[in-house]
Every structure is written in C-alpha cells, then in structure tokens.
PDB file of C-alpha atoms in Angstrom:
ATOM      1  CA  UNK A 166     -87.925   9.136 192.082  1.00  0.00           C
ATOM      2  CA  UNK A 167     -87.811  10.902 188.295  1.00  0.00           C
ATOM      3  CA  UNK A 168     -90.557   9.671 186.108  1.00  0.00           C
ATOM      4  CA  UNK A 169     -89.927   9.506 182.773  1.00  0.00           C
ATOM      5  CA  UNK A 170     -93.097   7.324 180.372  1.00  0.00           C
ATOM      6  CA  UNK A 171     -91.900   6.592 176.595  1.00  0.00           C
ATOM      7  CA  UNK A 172     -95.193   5.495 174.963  1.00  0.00           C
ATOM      8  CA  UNK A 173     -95.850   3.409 172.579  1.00  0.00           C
ATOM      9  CA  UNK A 174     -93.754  -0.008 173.903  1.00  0.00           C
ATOM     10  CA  UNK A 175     -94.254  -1.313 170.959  1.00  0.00           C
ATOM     11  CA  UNK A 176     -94.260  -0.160 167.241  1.00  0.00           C
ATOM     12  CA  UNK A 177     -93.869  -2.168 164.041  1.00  0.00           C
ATOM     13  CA  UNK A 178     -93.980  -0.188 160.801  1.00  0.00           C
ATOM     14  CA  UNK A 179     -93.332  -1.061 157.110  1.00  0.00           C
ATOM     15  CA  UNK A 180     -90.262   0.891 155.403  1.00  0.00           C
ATOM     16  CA  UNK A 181     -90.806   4.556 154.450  1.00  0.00           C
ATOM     17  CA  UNK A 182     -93.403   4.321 157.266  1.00  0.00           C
ATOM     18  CA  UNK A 183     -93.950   7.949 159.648  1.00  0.00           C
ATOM     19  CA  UNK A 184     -93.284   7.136 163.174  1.00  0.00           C
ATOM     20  CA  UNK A 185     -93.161   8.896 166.021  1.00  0.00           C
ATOM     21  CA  UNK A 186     -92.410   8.141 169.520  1.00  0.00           C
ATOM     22  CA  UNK A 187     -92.779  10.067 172.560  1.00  0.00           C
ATOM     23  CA  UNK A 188     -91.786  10.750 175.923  1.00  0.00           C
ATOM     24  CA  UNK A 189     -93.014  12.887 179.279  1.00  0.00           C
ATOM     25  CA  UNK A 190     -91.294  13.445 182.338  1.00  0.00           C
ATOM     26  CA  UNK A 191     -92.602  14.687 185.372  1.00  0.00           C
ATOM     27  CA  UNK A 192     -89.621  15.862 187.678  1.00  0.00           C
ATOM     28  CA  UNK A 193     -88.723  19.558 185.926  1.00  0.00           C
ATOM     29  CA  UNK A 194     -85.619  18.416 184.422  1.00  0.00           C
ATOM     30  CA  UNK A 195     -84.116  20.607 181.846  1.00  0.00           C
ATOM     31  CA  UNK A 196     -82.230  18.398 179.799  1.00  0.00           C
ATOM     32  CA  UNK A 197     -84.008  15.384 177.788  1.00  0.00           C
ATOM     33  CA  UNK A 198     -82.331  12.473 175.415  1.00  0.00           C
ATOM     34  CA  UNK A 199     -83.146  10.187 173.201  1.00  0.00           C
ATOM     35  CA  UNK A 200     -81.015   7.054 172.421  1.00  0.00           C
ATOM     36  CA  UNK A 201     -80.916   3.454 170.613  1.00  0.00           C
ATOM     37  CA  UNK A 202     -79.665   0.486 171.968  1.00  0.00           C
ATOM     38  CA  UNK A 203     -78.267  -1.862 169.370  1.00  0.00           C
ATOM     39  CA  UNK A 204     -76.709  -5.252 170.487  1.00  0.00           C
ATOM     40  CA  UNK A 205     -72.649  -4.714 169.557  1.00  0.00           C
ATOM     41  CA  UNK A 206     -73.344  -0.703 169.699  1.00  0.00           C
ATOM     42  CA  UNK A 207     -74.638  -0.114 173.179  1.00  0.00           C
ATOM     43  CA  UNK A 208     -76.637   2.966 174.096  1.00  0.00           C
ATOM     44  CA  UNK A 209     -75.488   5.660 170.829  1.00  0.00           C
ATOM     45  CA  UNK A 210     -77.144   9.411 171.133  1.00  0.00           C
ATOM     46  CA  UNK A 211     -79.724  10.284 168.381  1.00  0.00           C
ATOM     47  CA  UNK A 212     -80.613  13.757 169.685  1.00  0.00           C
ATOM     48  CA  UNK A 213     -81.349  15.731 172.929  1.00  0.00           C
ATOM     49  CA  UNK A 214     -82.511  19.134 174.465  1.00  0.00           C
ATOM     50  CA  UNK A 215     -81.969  21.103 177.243  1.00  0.00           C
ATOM     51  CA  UNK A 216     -85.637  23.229 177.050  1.00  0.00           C
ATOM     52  CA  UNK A 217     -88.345  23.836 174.798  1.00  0.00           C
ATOM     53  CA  UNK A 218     -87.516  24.531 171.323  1.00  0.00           C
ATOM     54  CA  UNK A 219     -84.205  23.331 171.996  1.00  0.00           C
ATOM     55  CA  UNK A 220     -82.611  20.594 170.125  1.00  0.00           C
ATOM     56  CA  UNK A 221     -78.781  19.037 169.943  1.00  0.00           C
ATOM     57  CA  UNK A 222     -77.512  16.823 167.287  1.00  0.00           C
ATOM     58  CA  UNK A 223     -76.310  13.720 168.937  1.00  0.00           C
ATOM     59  CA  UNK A 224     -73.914  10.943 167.894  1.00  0.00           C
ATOM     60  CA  UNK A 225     -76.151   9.539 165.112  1.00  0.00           C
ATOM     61  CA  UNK A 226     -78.820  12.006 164.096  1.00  0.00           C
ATOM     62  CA  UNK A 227     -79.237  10.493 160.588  1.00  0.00           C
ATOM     63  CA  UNK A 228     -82.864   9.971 159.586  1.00  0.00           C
ATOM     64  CA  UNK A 229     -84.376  11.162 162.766  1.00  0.00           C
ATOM     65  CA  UNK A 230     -85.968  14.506 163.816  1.00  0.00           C
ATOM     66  CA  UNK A 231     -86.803  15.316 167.504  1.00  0.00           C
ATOM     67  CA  UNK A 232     -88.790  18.065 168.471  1.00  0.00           C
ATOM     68  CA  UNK A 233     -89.180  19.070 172.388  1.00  0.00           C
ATOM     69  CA  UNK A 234     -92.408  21.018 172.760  1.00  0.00           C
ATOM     70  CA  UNK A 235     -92.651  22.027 176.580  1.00  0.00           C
ATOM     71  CA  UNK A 236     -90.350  21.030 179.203  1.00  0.00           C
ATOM     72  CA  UNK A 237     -92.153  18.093 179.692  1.00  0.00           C
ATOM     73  CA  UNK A 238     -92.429  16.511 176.199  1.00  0.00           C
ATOM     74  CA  UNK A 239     -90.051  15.331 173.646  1.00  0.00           C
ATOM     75  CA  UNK A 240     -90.506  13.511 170.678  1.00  0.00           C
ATOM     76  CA  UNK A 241     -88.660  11.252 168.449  1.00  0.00           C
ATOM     77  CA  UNK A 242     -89.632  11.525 164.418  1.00  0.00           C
ATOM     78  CA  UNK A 243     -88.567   8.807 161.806  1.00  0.00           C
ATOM     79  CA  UNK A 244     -90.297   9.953 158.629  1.00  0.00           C
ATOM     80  CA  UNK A 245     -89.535   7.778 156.592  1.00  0.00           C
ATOM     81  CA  UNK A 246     -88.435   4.875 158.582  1.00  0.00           C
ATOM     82  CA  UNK A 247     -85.770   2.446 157.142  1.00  0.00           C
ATOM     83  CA  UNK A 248     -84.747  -1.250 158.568  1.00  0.00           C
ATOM     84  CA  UNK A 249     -81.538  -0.107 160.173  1.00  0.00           C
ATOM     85  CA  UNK A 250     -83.665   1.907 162.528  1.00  0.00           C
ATOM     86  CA  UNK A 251     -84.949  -1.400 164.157  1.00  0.00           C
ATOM     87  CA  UNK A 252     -83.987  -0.707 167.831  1.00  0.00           C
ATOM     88  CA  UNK A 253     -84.649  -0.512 171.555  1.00  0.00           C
ATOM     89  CA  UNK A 254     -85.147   3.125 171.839  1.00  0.00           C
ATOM     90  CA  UNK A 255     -84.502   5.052 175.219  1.00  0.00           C
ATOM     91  CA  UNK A 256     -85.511   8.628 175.969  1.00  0.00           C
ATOM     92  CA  UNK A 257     -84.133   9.893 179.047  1.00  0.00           C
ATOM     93  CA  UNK A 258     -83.673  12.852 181.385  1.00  0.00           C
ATOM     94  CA  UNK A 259     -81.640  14.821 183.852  1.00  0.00           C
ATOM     95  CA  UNK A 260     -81.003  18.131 185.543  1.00  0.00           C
ATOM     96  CA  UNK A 261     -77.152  17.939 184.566  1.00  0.00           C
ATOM     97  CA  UNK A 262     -75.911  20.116 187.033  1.00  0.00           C
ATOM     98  CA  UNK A 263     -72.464  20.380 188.188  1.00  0.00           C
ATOM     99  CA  UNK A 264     -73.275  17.933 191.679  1.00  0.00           C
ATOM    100  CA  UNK A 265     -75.943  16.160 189.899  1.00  0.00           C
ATOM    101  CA  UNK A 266     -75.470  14.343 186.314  1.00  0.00           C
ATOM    102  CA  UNK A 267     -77.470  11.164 186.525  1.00  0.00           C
ATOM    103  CA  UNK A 268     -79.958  10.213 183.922  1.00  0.00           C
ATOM    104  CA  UNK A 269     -83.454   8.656 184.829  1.00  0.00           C
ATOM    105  CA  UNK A 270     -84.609   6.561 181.753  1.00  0.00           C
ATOM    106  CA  UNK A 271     -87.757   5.687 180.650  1.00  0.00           C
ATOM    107  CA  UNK A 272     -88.926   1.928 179.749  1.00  0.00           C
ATOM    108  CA  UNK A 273     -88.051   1.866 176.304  1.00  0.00           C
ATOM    109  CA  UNK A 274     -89.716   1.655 172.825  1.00  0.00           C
ATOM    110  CA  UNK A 275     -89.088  -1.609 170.748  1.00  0.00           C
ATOM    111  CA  UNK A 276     -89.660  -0.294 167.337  1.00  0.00           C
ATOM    112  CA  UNK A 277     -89.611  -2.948 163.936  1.00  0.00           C
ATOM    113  CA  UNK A 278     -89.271  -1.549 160.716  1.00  0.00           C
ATOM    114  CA  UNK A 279     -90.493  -4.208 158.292  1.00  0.00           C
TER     115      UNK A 279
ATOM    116  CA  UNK B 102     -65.302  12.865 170.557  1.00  0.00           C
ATOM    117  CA  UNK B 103     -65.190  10.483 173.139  1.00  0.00           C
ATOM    118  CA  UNK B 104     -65.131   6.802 172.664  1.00  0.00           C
ATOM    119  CA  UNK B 105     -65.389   4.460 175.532  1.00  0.00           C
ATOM    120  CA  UNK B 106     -64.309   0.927 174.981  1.00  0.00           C
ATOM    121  CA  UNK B 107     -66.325  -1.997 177.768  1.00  0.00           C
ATOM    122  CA  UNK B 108     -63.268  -4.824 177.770  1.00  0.00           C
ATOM    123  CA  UNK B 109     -65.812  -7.637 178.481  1.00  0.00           C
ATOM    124  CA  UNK B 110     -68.599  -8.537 176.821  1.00  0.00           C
ATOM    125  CA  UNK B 111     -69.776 -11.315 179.252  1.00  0.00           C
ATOM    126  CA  UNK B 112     -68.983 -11.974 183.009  1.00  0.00           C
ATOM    127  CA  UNK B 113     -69.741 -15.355 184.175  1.00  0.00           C
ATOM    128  CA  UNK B 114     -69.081 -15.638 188.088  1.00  0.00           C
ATOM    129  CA  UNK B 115     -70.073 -17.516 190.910  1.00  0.00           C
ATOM    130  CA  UNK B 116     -72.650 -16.285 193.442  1.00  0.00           C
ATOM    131  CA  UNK B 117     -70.291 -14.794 196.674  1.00  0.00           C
ATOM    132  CA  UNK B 118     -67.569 -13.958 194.406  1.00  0.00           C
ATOM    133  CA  UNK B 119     -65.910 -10.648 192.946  1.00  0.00           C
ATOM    134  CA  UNK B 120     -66.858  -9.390 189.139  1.00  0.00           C
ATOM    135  CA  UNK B 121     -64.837  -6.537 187.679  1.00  0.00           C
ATOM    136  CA  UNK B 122     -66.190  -4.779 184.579  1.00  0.00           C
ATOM    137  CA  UNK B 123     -63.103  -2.962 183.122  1.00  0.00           C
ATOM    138  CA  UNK B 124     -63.882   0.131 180.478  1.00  0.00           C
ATOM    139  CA  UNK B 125     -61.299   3.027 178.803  1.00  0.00           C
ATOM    140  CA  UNK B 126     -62.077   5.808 177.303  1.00  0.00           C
ATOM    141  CA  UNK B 127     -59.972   8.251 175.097  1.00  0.00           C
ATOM    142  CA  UNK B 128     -60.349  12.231 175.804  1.00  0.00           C
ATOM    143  CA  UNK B 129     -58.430  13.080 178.348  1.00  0.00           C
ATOM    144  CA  UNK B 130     -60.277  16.163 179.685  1.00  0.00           C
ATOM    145  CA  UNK B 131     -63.255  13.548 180.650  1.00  0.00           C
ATOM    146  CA  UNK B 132     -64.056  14.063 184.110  1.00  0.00           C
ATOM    147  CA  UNK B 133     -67.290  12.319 185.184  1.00  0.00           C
ATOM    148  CA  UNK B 134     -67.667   8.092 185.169  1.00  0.00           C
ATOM    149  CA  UNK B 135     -70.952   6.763 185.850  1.00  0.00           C
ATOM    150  CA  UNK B 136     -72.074   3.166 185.109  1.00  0.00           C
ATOM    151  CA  UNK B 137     -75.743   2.018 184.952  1.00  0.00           C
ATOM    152  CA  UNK B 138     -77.681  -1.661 185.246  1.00  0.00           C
ATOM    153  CA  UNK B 139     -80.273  -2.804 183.030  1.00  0.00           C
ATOM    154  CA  UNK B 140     -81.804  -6.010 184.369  1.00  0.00           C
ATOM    155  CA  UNK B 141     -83.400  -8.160 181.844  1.00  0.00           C
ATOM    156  CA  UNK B 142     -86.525  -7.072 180.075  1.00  0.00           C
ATOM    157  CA  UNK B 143     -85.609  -3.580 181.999  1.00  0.00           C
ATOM    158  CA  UNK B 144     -84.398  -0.083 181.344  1.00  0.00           C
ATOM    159  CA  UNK B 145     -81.242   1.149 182.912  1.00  0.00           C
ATOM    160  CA  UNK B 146     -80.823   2.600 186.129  1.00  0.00           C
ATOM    161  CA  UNK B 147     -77.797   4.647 187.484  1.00  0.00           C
ATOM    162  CA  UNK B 148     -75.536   2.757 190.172  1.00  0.00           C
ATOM    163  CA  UNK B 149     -72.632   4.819 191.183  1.00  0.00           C
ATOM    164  CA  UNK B 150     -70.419   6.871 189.582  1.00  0.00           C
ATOM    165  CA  UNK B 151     -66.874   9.050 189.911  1.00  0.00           C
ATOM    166  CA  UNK B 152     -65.383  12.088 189.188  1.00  0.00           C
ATOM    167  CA  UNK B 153     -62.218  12.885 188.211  1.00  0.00           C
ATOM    168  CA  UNK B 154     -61.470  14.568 191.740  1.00  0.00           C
ATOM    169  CA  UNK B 155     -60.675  11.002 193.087  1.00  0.00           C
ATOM    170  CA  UNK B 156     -59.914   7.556 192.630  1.00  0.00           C
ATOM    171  CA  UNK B 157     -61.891   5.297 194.456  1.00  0.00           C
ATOM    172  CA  UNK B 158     -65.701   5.311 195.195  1.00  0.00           C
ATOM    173  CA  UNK B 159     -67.440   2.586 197.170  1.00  0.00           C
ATOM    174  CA  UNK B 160     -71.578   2.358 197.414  1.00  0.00           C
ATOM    175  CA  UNK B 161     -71.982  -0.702 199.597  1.00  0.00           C
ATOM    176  CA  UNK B 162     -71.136  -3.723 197.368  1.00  0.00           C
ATOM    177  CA  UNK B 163     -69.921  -1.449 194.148  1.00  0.00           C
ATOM    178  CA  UNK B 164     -66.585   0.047 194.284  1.00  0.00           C
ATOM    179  CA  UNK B 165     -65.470   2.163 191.144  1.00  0.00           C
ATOM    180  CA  UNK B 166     -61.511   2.796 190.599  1.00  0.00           C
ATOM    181  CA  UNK B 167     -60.494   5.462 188.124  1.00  0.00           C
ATOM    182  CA  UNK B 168     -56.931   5.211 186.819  1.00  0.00           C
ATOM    183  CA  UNK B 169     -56.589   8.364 185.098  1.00  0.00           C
ATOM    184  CA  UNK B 170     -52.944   8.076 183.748  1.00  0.00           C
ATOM    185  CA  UNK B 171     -54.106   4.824 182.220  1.00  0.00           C
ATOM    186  CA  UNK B 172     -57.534   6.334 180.761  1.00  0.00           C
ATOM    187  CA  UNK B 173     -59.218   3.460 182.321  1.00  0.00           C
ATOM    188  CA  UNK B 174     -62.079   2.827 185.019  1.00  0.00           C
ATOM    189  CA  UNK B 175     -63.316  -0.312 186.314  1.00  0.00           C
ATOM    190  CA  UNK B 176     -66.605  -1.419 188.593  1.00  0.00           C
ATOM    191  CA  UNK B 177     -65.701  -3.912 191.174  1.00  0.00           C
ATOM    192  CA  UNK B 178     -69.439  -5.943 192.349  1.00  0.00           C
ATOM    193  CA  UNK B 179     -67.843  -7.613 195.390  1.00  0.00           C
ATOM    194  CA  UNK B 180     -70.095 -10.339 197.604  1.00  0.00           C
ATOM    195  CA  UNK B 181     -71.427 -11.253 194.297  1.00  0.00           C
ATOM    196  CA  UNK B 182     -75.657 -12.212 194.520  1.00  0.00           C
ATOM    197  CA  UNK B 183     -78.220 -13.246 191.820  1.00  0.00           C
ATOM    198  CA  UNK B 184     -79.959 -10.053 191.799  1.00  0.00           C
ATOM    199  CA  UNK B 185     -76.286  -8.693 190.307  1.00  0.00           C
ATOM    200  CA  UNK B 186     -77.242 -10.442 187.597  1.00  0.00           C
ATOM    201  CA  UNK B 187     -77.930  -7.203 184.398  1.00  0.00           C
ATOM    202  CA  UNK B 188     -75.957  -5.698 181.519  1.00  0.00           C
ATOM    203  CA  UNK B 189     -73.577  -3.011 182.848  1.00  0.00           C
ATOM    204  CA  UNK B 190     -72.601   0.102 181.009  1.00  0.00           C
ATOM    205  CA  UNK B 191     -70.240   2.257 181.466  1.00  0.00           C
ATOM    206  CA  UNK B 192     -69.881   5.621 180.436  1.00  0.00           C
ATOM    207  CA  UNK B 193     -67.791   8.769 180.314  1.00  0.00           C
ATOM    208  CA  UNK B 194     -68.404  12.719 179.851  1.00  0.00           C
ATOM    209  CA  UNK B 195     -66.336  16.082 180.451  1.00  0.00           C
ATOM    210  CA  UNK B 196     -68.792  17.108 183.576  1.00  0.00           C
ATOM    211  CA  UNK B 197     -71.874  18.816 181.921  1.00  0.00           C
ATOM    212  CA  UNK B 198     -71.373  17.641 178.887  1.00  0.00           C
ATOM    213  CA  UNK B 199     -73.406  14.495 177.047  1.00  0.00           C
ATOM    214  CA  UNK B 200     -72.543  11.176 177.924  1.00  0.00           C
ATOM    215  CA  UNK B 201     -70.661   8.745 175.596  1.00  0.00           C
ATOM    216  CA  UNK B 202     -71.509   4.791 176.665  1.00  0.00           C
ATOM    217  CA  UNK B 203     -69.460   1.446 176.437  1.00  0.00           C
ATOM    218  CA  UNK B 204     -71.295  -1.399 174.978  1.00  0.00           C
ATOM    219  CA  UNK B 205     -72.154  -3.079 178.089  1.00  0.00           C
ATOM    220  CA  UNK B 206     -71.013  -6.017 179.866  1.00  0.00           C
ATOM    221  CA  UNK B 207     -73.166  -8.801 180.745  1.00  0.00           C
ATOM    222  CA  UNK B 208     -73.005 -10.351 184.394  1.00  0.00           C
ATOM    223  CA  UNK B 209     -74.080 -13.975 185.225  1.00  0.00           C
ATOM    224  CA  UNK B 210     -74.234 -14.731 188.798  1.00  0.00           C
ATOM    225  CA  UNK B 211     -73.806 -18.890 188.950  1.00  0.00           C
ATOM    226  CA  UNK B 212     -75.398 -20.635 192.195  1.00  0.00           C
TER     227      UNK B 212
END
C-alpha cells in the first residue's frame, strides 16, 4: 500500500505569515500533487511534479510556490499567507501510467490563517 | 479545461438500499473516470474507476456507468451499509493527464 505522510496536521499562522508544508512518499512514484479542499469547491489543484526539479502550475497556483527536491519530497510554500488560504490541504501521489492512474493521498494538513 | 459538475450534494438513504451519485463533465476527449471516498475525519481513497473503452464497471457493491454521448458518469453503491457512509468525488482526466474533481457528494446510510 503507497505511503504518502503530509506533516504538520496542523498549522495556524497570522496573515503575511511563511508557511510551509511538506510531504514524503515512500513507493517511487514519479508524479506528486498538492491540492485544497474547500467546502463548495471540492479538491482544486495548486501545483504538482512529475520528478525532482519539476514543477506544473495547477488549477489555482496563486500565492503558492512548491518545490519538489528528490523524488521523495515535495513541498508546499505560502509566503506570505492570506485568509483565503484557510484549507484542508492534500498532497498526493501516483505513477500515472497508462494501466495505472490512481492517486494515494496523504492525511491532510488543516492550515488557519488568522 | 475540464470542469466536472457532482449533481448531488447530499445522499440520504436507507441502510440495504441503492445510492447513485450522478457527475458530468465537459471535454469530450476525457477518457479516464475514477471516484474516491473520504470517510469522516479521513483522507480520500480511490474506489473504482472507468475508462472510456467501456461502459459499465462493477467492483463488488460499486458499479460505475459511463454515458459518453451524454458526458455523464454515475456510481451506483448497491446493498447499501453504514460503513458506505463518506463524501464521494468524482473526477475526470484525458488518460495521463491531471485530474479535474467534482465537489463531492455526501452519503448517509439511515438504519
């Protein structure tokens, strides 16, 4: 079973805070995600990558940065962090091969911007 | 892009009984369908999905239909039990692409 660990769970920061959230998985998947999960919205696409040093502009890259350092590790940047980004962030991962296209999520970051 | 709309927002059914989670979606050169759960207090996990090669899929209690004249796929939870009970999403990609995600559907199993 894929293993994917977001860390922290929790985060509360004060507007124009520096955040950053991470995320490791363990299963040599090439592709990695990260997403928000807003009641109304449903899961939206910030950014993702398919290696290290790659990154793809998602459906709503505004104010975040993501950087993917190894194949293992991708991170999540809010620099300066704003209310709207209040949200149940996902990161995720896959192989996204032709037979194969499911995504193994990790357990989520609750982040508060005060 | 891709937009995928979830028709219902809640599901309230009785335990034993059939729920059907109805989503469309807009690009017609969209070829892979999977739906996830997320059980309360969870994260989501994958459940079954389809391709655009066919139009039925059943995984023991989950059958998907894909209507692709109609732009529209549905999840059918037949035999209905509490542990049912999660926020589905569905979702919709051309195959290798990046996923696009309704905004999930809420299932109540009732005693």
């Amino acid at each position: 079973e894929a293993a994917v660990t977001q860390s922290p769970r929790n985060k509360v920061t004060v507007t124009g805070g520096n955040v950053t959230l991470s995320c490791r998985q363990t299963n040599s998947h090439n592709y990695m995600y990260w997403y928000r999960q807003d009641t109304g919205h449903g899961l939206r696409l910030i950014h993702y990558s398919y290696g290290a040093g790659n990154l793809q502009i998602g459906d709503v890259p505004d104010g975040y940065k993501a950087t993917r350092t190894t194949q293992e590790d991708f991170f999540l940047l809010l620099e300066l962090a704003s209310p709207s980004q209040t949200s149940l962030y996902f990161c995720a991962s896959s192989d996204r091969t032709e037979s194969n296209e499911r995504l193994f999520f990790g357990h989520g970051t609750k982040l508060s911007v005060l | 892009g891709e937009k995928v709309e979830q028709h219902e927002s809640t599901l309230s059914v009785r335990e034993g009984d059939s729920a059907v989670i109805n989503c469309t979606y807009t690009d017609t050169a969209s070829s892979y369908f999977p739906w996830y759960k997320q059980e309360a207090g969870k994260s989501l996990h994958f459940v079954i999905d389809i391709r655009s090669n066919v139009d039925r899929k059943q995984s023991q209690r989950l059958i998907v239909l894909l209507d692709k004249k109609a732009k529209r796929f549905s999840l059918h939870i037949t035999a209905t039990q509490p542990e049912d009970s999660a926020i589905y999403f569905c979702a919709a990609s051309l195959a290798g692409n990046k996923l696009t995600f309704g905004i999930g559907t809420r299932v109540l199993v009732r005693p």
